[in-house]
C-alpha positions as CSV (number, residue, x, y, z in Angstrom):
1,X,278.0,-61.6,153.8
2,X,274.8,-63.2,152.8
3,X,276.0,-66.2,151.0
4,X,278.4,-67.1,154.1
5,X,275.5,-66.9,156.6
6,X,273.5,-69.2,153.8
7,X,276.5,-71.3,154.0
8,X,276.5,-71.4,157.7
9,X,272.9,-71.9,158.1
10,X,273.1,-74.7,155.6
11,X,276.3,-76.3,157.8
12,X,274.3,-76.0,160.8
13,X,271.2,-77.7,159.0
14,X,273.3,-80.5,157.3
15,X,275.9,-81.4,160.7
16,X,272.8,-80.8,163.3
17,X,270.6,-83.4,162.9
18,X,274.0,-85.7,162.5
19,X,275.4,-84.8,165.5
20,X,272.0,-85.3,167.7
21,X,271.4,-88.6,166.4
22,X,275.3,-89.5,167.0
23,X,275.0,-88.1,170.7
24,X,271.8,-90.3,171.0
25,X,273.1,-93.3,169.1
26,X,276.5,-93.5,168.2
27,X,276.5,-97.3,166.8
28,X,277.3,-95.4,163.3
29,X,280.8,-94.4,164.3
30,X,282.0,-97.2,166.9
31,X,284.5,-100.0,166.4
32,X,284.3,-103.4,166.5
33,X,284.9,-103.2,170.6
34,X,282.2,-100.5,171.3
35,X,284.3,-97.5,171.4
36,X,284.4,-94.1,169.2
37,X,286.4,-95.1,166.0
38,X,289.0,-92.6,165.2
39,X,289.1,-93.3,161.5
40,X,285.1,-93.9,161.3
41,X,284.2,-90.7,163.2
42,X,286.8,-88.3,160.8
43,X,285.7,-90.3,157.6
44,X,282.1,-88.9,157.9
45,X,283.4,-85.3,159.1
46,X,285.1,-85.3,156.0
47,X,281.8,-86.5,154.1
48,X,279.5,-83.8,155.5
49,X,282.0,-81.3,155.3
50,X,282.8,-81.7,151.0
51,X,278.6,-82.1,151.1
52,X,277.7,-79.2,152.0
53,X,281.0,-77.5,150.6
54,X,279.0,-78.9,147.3
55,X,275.6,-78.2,147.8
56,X,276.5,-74.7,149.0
57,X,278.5,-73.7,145.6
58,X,275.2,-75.7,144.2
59,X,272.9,-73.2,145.6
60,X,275.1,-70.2,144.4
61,X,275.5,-70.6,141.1
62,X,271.8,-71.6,140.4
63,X,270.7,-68.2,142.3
64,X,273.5,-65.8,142.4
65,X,276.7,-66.8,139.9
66,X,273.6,-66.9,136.9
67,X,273.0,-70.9,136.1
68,X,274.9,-73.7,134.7
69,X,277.5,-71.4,133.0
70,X,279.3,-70.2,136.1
71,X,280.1,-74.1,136.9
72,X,282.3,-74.3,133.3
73,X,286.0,-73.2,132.1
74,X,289.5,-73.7,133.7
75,X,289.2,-72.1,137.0
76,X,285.6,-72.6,138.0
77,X,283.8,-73.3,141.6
78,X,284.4,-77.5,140.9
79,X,287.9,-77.1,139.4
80,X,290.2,-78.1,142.5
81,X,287.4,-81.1,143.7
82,X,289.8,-83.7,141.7
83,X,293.1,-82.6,142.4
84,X,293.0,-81.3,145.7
85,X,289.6,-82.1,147.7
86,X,289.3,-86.0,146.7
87,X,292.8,-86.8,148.0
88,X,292.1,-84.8,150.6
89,X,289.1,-87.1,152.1
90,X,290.4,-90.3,150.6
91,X,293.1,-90.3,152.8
92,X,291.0,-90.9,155.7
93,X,288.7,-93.7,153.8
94,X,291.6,-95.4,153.2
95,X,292.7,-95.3,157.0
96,X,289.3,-96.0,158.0
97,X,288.8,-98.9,155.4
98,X,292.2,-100.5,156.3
99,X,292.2,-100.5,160.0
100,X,289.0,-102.5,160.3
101,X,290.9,-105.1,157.8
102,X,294.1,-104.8,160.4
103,X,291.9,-104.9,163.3
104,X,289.5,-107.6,162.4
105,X,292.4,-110.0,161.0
106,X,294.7,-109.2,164.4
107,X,291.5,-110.3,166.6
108,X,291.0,-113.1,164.5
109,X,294.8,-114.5,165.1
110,X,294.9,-113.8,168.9
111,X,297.9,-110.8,168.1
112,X,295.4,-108.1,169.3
113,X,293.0,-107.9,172.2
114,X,289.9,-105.6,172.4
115,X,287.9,-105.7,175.3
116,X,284.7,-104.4,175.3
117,X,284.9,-101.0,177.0
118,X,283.7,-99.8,180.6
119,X,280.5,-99.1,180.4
120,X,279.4,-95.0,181.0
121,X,276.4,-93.4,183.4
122,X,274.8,-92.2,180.9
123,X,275.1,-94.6,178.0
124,X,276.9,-92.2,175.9
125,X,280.6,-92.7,174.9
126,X,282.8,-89.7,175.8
127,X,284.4,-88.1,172.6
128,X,287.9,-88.6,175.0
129,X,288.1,-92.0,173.1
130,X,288.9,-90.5,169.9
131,X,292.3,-90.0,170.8
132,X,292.5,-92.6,173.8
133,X,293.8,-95.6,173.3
134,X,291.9,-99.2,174.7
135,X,293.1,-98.2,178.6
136,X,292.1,-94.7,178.4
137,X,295.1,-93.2,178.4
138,X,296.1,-90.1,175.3
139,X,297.4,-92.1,172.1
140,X,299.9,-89.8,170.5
141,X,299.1,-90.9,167.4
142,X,295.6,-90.9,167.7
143,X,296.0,-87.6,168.9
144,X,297.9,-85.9,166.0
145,X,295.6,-87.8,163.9
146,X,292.5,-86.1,165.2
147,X,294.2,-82.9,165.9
148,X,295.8,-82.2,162.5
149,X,292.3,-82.9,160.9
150,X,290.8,-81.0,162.8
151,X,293.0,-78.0,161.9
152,X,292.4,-78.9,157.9
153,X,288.6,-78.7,157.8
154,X,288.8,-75.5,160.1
155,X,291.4,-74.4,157.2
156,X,289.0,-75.0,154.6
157,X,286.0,-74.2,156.4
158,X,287.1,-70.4,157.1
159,X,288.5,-70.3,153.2
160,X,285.9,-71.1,151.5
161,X,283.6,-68.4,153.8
162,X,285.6,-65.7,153.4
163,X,284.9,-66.3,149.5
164,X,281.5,-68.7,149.0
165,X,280.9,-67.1,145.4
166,X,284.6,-68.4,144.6
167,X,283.8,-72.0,144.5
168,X,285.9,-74.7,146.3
169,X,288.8,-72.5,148.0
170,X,292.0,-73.2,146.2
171,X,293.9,-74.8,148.4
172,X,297.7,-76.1,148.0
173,X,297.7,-79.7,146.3
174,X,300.0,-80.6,149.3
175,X,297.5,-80.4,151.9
176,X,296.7,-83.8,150.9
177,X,299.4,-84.8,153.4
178,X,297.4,-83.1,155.8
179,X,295.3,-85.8,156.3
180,X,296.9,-88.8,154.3
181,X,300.2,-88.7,155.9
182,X,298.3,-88.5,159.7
183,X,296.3,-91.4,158.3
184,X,299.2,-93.0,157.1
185,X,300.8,-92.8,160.9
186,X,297.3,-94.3,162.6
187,X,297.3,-96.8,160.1
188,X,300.9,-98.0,161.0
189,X,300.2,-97.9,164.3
190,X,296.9,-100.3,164.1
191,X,299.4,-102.7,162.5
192,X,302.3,-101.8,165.0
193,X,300.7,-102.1,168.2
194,X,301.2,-105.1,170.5
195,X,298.6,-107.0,172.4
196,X,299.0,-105.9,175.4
197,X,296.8,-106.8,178.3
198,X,293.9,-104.0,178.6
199,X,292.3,-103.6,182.2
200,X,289.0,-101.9,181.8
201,X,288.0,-103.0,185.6
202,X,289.0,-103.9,188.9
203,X,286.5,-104.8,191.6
204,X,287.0,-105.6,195.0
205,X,285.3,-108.6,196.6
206,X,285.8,-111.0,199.5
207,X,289.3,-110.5,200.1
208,X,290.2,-110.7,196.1
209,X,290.6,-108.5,193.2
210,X,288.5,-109.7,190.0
211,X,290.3,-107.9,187.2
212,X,288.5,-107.8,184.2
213,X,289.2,-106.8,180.5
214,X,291.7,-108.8,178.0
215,X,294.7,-110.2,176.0
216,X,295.0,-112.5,179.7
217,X,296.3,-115.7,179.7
218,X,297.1,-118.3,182.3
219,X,300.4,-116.9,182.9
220,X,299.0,-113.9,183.8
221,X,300.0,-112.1,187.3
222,X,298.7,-108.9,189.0
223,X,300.4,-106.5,191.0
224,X,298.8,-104.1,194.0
225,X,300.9,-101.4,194.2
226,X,303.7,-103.1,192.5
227,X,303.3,-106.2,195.0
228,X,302.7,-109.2,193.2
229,X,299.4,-111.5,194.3
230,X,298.6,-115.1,193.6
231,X,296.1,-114.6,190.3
232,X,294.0,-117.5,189.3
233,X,292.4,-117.3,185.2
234,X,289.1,-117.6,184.5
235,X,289.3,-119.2,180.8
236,X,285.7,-119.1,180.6
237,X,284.8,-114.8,181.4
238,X,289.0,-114.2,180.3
239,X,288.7,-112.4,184.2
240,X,291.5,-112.4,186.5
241,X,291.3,-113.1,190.7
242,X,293.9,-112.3,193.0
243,X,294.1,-112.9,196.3
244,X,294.4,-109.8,198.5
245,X,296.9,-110.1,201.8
246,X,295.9,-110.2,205.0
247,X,295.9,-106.8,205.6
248,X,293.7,-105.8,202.4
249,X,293.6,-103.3,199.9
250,X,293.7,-99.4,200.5
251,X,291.4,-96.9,199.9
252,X,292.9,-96.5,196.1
253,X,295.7,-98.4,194.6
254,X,296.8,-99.1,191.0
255,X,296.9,-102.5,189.4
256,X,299.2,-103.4,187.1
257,X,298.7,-106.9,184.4
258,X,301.8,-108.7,183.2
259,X,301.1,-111.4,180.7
260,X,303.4,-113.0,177.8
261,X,305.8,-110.8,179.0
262,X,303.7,-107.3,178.4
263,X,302.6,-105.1,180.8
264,X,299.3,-103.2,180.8
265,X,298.9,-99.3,181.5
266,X,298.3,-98.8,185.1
267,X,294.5,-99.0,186.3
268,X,294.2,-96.8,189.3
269,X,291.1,-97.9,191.6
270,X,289.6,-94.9,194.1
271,X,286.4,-95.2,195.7
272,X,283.7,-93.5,194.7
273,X,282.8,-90.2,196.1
274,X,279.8,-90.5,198.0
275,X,276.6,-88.9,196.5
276,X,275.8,-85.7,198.1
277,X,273.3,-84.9,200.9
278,X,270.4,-82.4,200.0
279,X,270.3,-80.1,202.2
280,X,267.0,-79.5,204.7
281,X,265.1,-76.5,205.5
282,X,264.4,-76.1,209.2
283,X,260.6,-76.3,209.7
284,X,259.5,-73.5,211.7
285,X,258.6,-74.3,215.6
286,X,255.2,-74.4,216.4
């Protein structure tokens, strides 16, 4: 009981500090475009997770499993770190190192657009885009990525408790695929996925629509409702403007982006709710 809450203790101590300076700043773990990076953000949970996995079997044996012999033979603490535990986090370096290769070459040749994202109240980007894709919407793949992950370091996390003076937990060799063959999927997807237009905003203004975001092109049309408008291209911002009908917008609509033939995910527009009145205590008469 001890060494787990040593173990925990020492998890709390090493993931902490990370995770304030992450909520704070989270340059570390964004893409190219601004948003959380899937691969990035599960690459490092990996990396603090085999740390302190290390450090902790580190601590025992030099205090409680009697020095540098309890590391040696066959089936010590370290003897699974090569055949299970460094396939198990190289599959998400690999997805992490090859999608910024993907991504970067696809933005280079015009067959991927990343917009920069919709800015947030409080400057902080929600966790939501780590299985979202560039419109906000789930990505499935993303999702199962993230997800299955998740499940693994819980997995090991729990094992290796439930025995600290054990060593490494030993684990199946399989549960590689775990994590490689999820990373496998999100890779294919970065290299699968279509440039479709991306709207990240649409604001109203004298009697137009200015719809911004990207992958637009002078071809480009917008629909209100599935009504199409008369959309003029900005080459110079990448913005669309549509003219509105006579008879306006309502309240809240969706817009829809055709261009080169693709369609981008429905943006719904509401207005926002209005802030909320403090309420007054009656002064007393007299």
């Amino acid at each position: 009981m001890a060494s787990a809450l040593f173990a925990l203790a020492l998890l709390a101590a090493l993931a902490g500090p990370i995770g304030l300076r992450l909520r704070r700043h989270p340059g570390f773990v964004t893409g190219r475009d601004g948003r959380l990076s899937t691969s990035i953000t599960l690459a490092l949970a990996w990396t603090v997770i085999l740390v302190w996995l290390l450090l902790t079997i580190l601590a025992y044996g030099l205090t409680a499993g009697g020095g540098a012999g309890w590391f040696s033979g066959e089936h010590g603490p370290l003897s699974s770190l090569t055949t299970v535990y460094l396939p198990l986090l190289g599959g998400p370096y690999v997805a992490m190192i090859a999608a910024k290769t993907v991504v970067g070459i696809r933005l280079e040749n015009g067959s991927m657009a990343k917009p920069a994202p919709k800015p947030t109240g409080s400057g902080q980007r929600p966790l939501r885009e780590l299985i979202a894709n560039d419109s906000g919407r789930t990505d499935l793949v993303d999702l199962q990525y993230v997800a299955l992950s998740a499940v693994t370091m819980l997995y090991v996390v729990l094992f290796f408790l439930s025995d600290v003076g054990g060593g490494l937990p030993r684990l199946p060799a399989e549960i590689w695929a775990l994590t490689g063959a999820p990373a496998g999927a999100y890779l294919v997807n970065k290299m699968a996925t279509r440039a479709n237009p991306v709207i990240t905003r649409v604001v109203p203004a004298d009697g137009a629509l200015v719809v911004e975001g990207g992958g637009f092109g002078p071809e480009a049309r917008v629909e209100l409702d599935s009504t199409v408008l008369p959309t003029e291209y900005d080459p110079a911002t990448g913005a669309l403007t549509a003219r509105l009908p006579a008879a306006g917008a309502p309240a809240a609509f969706t817009v829809v982006v055709t261009s080169r033939g693709l369609r981008s995910d429905p943006y719904r527009h509401a207005p926002a709710a209005p802030a909320p009145v403090p309420a007054t205590t009656p002064r007393p008469a007299g």
